[in-house]
Coordinates of C-alpha atoms in Angstrom, one line a residue:
M1 CA -26.0 7.9 15.6
S2 CA -26.4 5.7 18.7
I3 CA -23.6 3.8 20.2
R4 CA -23.8 0.1 21.1
Q5 CA -21.5 -1.9 23.3
I6 CA -19.8 -5.3 22.9
D7 CA -18.2 -6.7 26.0
S8 CA -17.4 -10.3 25.0
A9 CA -14.6 -11.4 22.7
K10 CA -16.9 -14.3 21.8
N11 CA -19.5 -12.0 20.5
P12 CA -20.7 -13.1 17.0
H13 CA -19.8 -9.7 15.4
I14 CA -16.3 -9.8 16.9
K15 CA -15.9 -13.3 15.5
Y16 CA -17.0 -12.1 12.1
L17 CA -14.5 -9.2 12.1
V18 CA -11.7 -11.6 13.2
K19 CA -12.4 -13.7 10.1
L20 CA -11.5 -10.6 8.0
K21 CA -7.9 -11.1 9.1
D22 CA -7.8 -13.8 6.4
R23 CA -7.5 -12.8 2.8
R24 CA -10.0 -15.2 1.5
S25 CA -12.6 -13.9 3.9
R26 CA -11.8 -10.3 2.9
E27 CA -12.3 -11.1 -0.7
S28 CA -15.5 -13.0 -0.2
E29 CA -17.0 -10.4 2.0
G30 CA -15.7 -7.4 0.2
R31 CA -14.7 -5.8 3.5
F32 CA -11.5 -5.2 5.4
L33 CA -10.2 -3.7 8.7
I34 CA -8.3 -0.5 9.3
E35 CA -6.6 -0.1 12.6
G36 CA -5.0 3.0 14.0
T37 CA -5.9 6.7 14.3
K38 CA -3.5 7.9 11.7
E39 CA -4.5 5.1 9.2
L40 CA -8.2 5.9 9.7
S41 CA -7.6 9.6 9.3
R42 CA -5.9 9.0 6.0
A43 CA -8.6 6.6 4.9
L44 CA -11.2 9.2 5.5
D45 CA -9.3 11.9 3.7
A46 CA -9.0 9.5 0.7
G47 CA -12.8 8.9 0.6
I48 CA -12.7 5.3 1.8
R49 CA -16.2 4.2 2.8
L50 CA -16.2 3.2 6.4
E51 CA -19.2 1.1 7.6
Q52 CA -18.6 1.2 11.3
I53 CA -15.9 2.2 13.8
L54 CA -15.0 0.2 17.0
Y55 CA -13.3 1.8 19.9
C56 CA -12.0 0.8 23.3
P57 CA -11.9 3.5 25.9
K58 CA -9.0 1.7 27.7
F59 CA -6.7 2.2 24.8
L60 CA -8.0 5.4 23.3
R61 CA -5.7 8.4 23.1
V62 CA -6.5 12.1 22.7
E63 CA -6.1 12.1 18.9
G64 CA -8.3 9.0 18.7
E65 CA -11.0 10.7 20.8
M66 CA -10.9 13.7 18.4
L67 CA -11.2 11.5 15.4
L68 CA -14.1 9.5 17.0
A69 CA -15.9 12.8 17.7
E70 CA -15.7 13.6 14.0
C71 CA -17.4 10.3 13.0
Q72 CA -20.9 11.1 14.4
D73 CA -22.5 9.8 11.2
L74 CA -20.9 6.4 11.5
E75 CA -22.1 3.5 13.5
R76 CA -19.9 3.4 16.6
I77 CA -19.3 0.4 18.8
E78 CA -17.7 0.5 22.2
V79 CA -15.9 -2.7 22.9
S80 CA -14.2 -4.2 25.9
S81 CA -10.4 -4.5 26.1
D82 CA -10.7 -8.3 25.6
A83 CA -12.8 -7.9 22.5
F84 CA -10.5 -5.2 21.1
E85 CA -7.4 -7.2 21.7
K86 CA -9.0 -10.1 19.8
L87 CA -9.3 -7.8 16.8
S88 CA -6.1 -5.8 17.1
F89 CA -3.0 -6.6 15.1
R90 CA -0.7 -4.5 17.4
Q91 CA 1.1 -4.9 20.6
N92 CA 0.3 -1.3 21.7
P93 CA -3.1 -0.5 20.1
D94 CA -4.5 3.0 20.1
G95 CA -8.1 1.9 20.5
L96 CA -9.6 2.4 17.0
I97 CA -10.5 -0.1 14.4
A98 CA -12.9 0.4 11.5
L99 CA -14.8 -1.9 9.1
A100 CA -14.5 -0.6 5.5
A101 CA -15.8 -1.6 2.1
I102 CA -13.3 -2.8 -0.6
Q103 CA -13.8 -0.4 -3.5
E104 CA -13.3 -2.3 -6.8
K105 CA -11.5 -0.3 -9.5
T106 CA -10.5 -0.8 -13.1
L107 CA -8.0 0.8 -15.5
K108 CA -10.8 3.2 -16.5
D109 CA -10.6 4.7 -13.0
I110 CA -6.9 5.5 -13.4
A111 CA -6.1 8.8 -15.0
L112 CA -2.4 9.2 -15.8
P113 CA -0.9 12.7 -16.5
E114 CA 1.8 13.5 -19.0
K115 CA 5.2 12.3 -17.7
A116 CA 3.5 9.9 -15.4
L117 CA 5.4 8.1 -12.7
V118 CA 4.1 4.6 -12.0
L119 CA 5.2 1.9 -9.6
V120 CA 4.6 -1.8 -10.4
I121 CA 4.9 -4.3 -7.6
D122 CA 5.0 -7.9 -8.9
G123 CA 4.4 -10.8 -6.7
L124 CA 5.7 -9.3 -3.5
E125 CA 4.4 -11.1 -0.4
K126 CA 6.0 -9.5 2.6
P127 CA 3.6 -6.9 4.0
G128 CA 6.5 -4.8 5.5
N129 CA 8.1 -4.4 2.1
V130 CA 4.8 -3.6 0.3
G131 CA 3.9 -1.1 3.0
A132 CA 7.4 0.6 2.8
L133 CA 7.1 0.9 -1.0
L134 CA 3.6 2.4 -0.7
R135 CA 5.0 5.0 1.8
T136 CA 7.8 5.9 -0.7
A137 CA 5.2 6.0 -3.6
D138 CA 3.3 8.5 -1.5
A139 CA 6.4 10.5 -0.7
V140 CA 7.3 11.0 -4.3
K141 CA 3.7 11.4 -5.4
A142 CA 3.7 8.5 -7.8
D143 CA 0.7 8.8 -10.1
A144 CA -0.4 5.2 -9.7
V145 CA 0.7 1.9 -8.1
F146 CA -0.1 -1.4 -9.8
L147 CA 0.0 -4.8 -8.2
T148 CA 0.5 -7.9 -10.3
G149 CA 1.3 -11.6 -9.6
K150 CA 0.3 -13.7 -6.6
G151 CA 0.9 -12.7 -3.1
T152 CA 0.5 -8.9 -3.0
D153 CA -2.6 -7.9 -1.0
I154 CA -3.0 -4.2 -0.1
Y155 CA -5.9 -5.0 2.3
N156 CA -3.6 -7.1 4.5
P157 CA -3.8 -5.3 7.9
N158 CA 0.0 -5.4 8.2
V159 CA 0.3 -3.7 4.8
I160 CA -2.0 -0.9 6.0
R161 CA 0.0 -0.7 9.3
S162 CA 3.4 -0.7 7.7
S163 CA 2.3 1.9 5.1
V164 CA 1.0 4.1 7.9
G165 CA -2.1 4.6 5.8
S166 CA -0.2 5.6 2.7
V167 CA -2.0 2.7 1.0
F168 CA -5.0 5.1 0.7
S169 CA -3.1 8.1 -0.7
R170 CA -2.3 7.0 -4.3
P171 CA -4.5 5.3 -6.9
I172 CA -3.8 1.5 -6.5
L173 CA -5.0 -1.3 -8.7
A174 CA -4.4 -5.0 -8.9
L175 CA -4.6 -6.8 -12.2
E176 CA -3.0 -9.3 -14.5
S177 CA 0.5 -8.7 -15.8
A178 CA -0.4 -9.1 -19.5
E179 CA -3.2 -6.5 -19.2
L180 CA -1.0 -4.0 -17.4
I181 CA 2.0 -4.4 -19.8
A182 CA -0.3 -3.8 -22.7
Y183 CA -1.8 -0.7 -21.0
L184 CA 1.6 0.8 -20.1
K185 CA 3.0 0.3 -23.6
A186 CA -0.2 1.7 -25.2
H187 CA 0.3 4.8 -23.0
K188 CA 4.0 5.0 -24.1
I189 CA 5.3 4.6 -20.5
K190 CA 8.9 3.3 -20.4
L191 CA 9.3 0.2 -18.3
V192 CA 12.5 0.2 -16.1
A193 CA 13.6 -2.8 -14.2
T194 CA 16.6 -3.6 -12.1
S195 CA 19.0 -6.4 -13.0
P196 CA 22.3 -7.5 -11.7
S197 CA 23.4 -8.2 -15.3
A198 CA 22.6 -4.6 -16.5
T199 CA 25.5 -2.4 -17.5
R200 CA 23.8 1.0 -16.9
S201 CA 23.6 2.4 -13.3
Y202 CA 20.2 3.4 -12.2
W203 CA 21.3 7.1 -11.8
D204 CA 22.4 7.1 -15.5
E205 CA 19.0 6.3 -16.8
D206 CA 16.7 9.1 -18.1
Y207 CA 13.4 9.2 -16.2
K208 CA 12.1 12.5 -17.4
A209 CA 9.5 11.0 -19.7
S210 CA 6.6 8.8 -18.4
T211 CA 8.2 5.9 -16.5
A212 CA 7.2 2.8 -14.7
I213 CA 9.5 1.3 -12.1
I214 CA 9.0 -2.4 -12.0
L215 CA 9.9 -4.4 -8.8
G216 CA 9.8 -8.1 -8.2
T217 CA 10.5 -10.4 -5.3
E218 CA 14.0 -10.5 -3.6
H219 CA 14.2 -14.2 -3.8
D220 CA 13.1 -14.9 -7.4
G221 CA 13.6 -11.5 -9.0
L222 CA 11.4 -10.1 -11.6
A223 CA 8.9 -12.4 -13.4
H224 CA 9.9 -13.3 -17.0
D225 CA 7.1 -11.4 -18.7
W226 CA 8.1 -8.2 -16.9
F227 CA 11.8 -8.7 -17.6
Q228 CA 11.1 -9.2 -21.3
A229 CA 8.8 -6.2 -21.5
A230 CA 11.2 -3.8 -19.8
E231 CA 12.8 -1.4 -22.3
S232 CA 15.5 -0.4 -19.8
K233 CA 17.4 -2.5 -17.3
V234 CA 19.5 -0.8 -14.7
I235 CA 21.8 -1.9 -11.9
I236 CA 22.2 -0.5 -8.4
P237 CA 26.0 -0.5 -7.8
M238 CA 27.1 -2.8 -4.9
S239 CA 30.6 -2.4 -3.4
G240 CA 30.3 -4.7 -0.4
M241 CA 29.8 -8.4 0.1
A242 CA 26.0 -8.3 -0.4
D243 CA 24.9 -8.7 -4.0
S244 CA 21.4 -7.1 -3.6
L245 CA 19.4 -4.7 -1.5
N246 CA 16.1 -5.1 0.2
V247 CA 13.3 -4.5 -2.5
A248 CA 11.9 -1.6 -0.5
T249 CA 15.3 0.1 -0.4
S250 CA 15.8 -0.5 -4.1
G251 CA 12.4 0.9 -4.9
A252 CA 13.2 4.0 -2.8
L253 CA 16.4 4.6 -4.6
L254 CA 14.9 4.5 -8.1
L255 CA 11.8 6.5 -7.2
Y256 CA 13.8 9.2 -5.6
E257 CA 16.2 9.3 -8.5
V258 CA 13.1 10.0 -10.8
L259 CA 12.1 12.8 -8.4
R260 CA 15.6 14.2 -8.4
Q261 CA 15.9 14.3 -12.1
R262 CA 12.5 15.8 -12.6
Q263 CA 13.0 18.5 -10.0
K264 CA 16.7 19.1 -10.9
I265 CA 17.8 18.8 -7.3
A266 CA 20.9 17.4 -5.7
P267 CA 22.9 16.8 -8.9
R268 CA 25.2 13.8 -8.7
H269 CA 28.9 14.6 -8.6
S270 CA 31.2 12.7 -10.9

């Protein structure tokens, strides 16, 4: 496919792509941006439909050149450094940004196995925390990640960056809390939430059956509907001055405890 060039940061197409940094524009256009060689590679592996790829020779690295060479069937646009920096979200870009289509999914597209492990992220706004949780969900091979509540947006470029492309590795779906709660209970998936008032430590909970780990915001905690729906409430012991952990850290502890129990590794000493 032929390659065209864009030299000006004021080019209409560059202006259009810049608008996709805004969530409202992403949702109305049904498109989002993916920046970075590793992120693009993982998106391609996951079957994400890319519409075009933009590259800047000034910033391009060897691994980026190799990936670009594999994308012969995609529209490729060579852009100037000024135009690329207008699009980039990074201080040290590696010269690749792609335009991708948002792929709408429903619960019918989610196929959960027996003894499923599910992560539910409710109302979390900070992209760094969302991205870190998605990396952990990928590391433990969670069967699905569900997003509920306001704020969480997996197509935020900073979520994609902080997840290092892990956002594309697991089935992810955003939906209303009531619908998801009904779905999880219908599939007999135990809902586990953290609570400072709980009496059972998170490592004393049994996660061998199908389990959903529910995480809310650090400031407000878990939404009332999720707290009420949770069959099990666990606490992460705290011995210092702090009374809580970063939500991404809490999520990692619980998800890896599920993995430990299921693989019967690293038994806890009494």
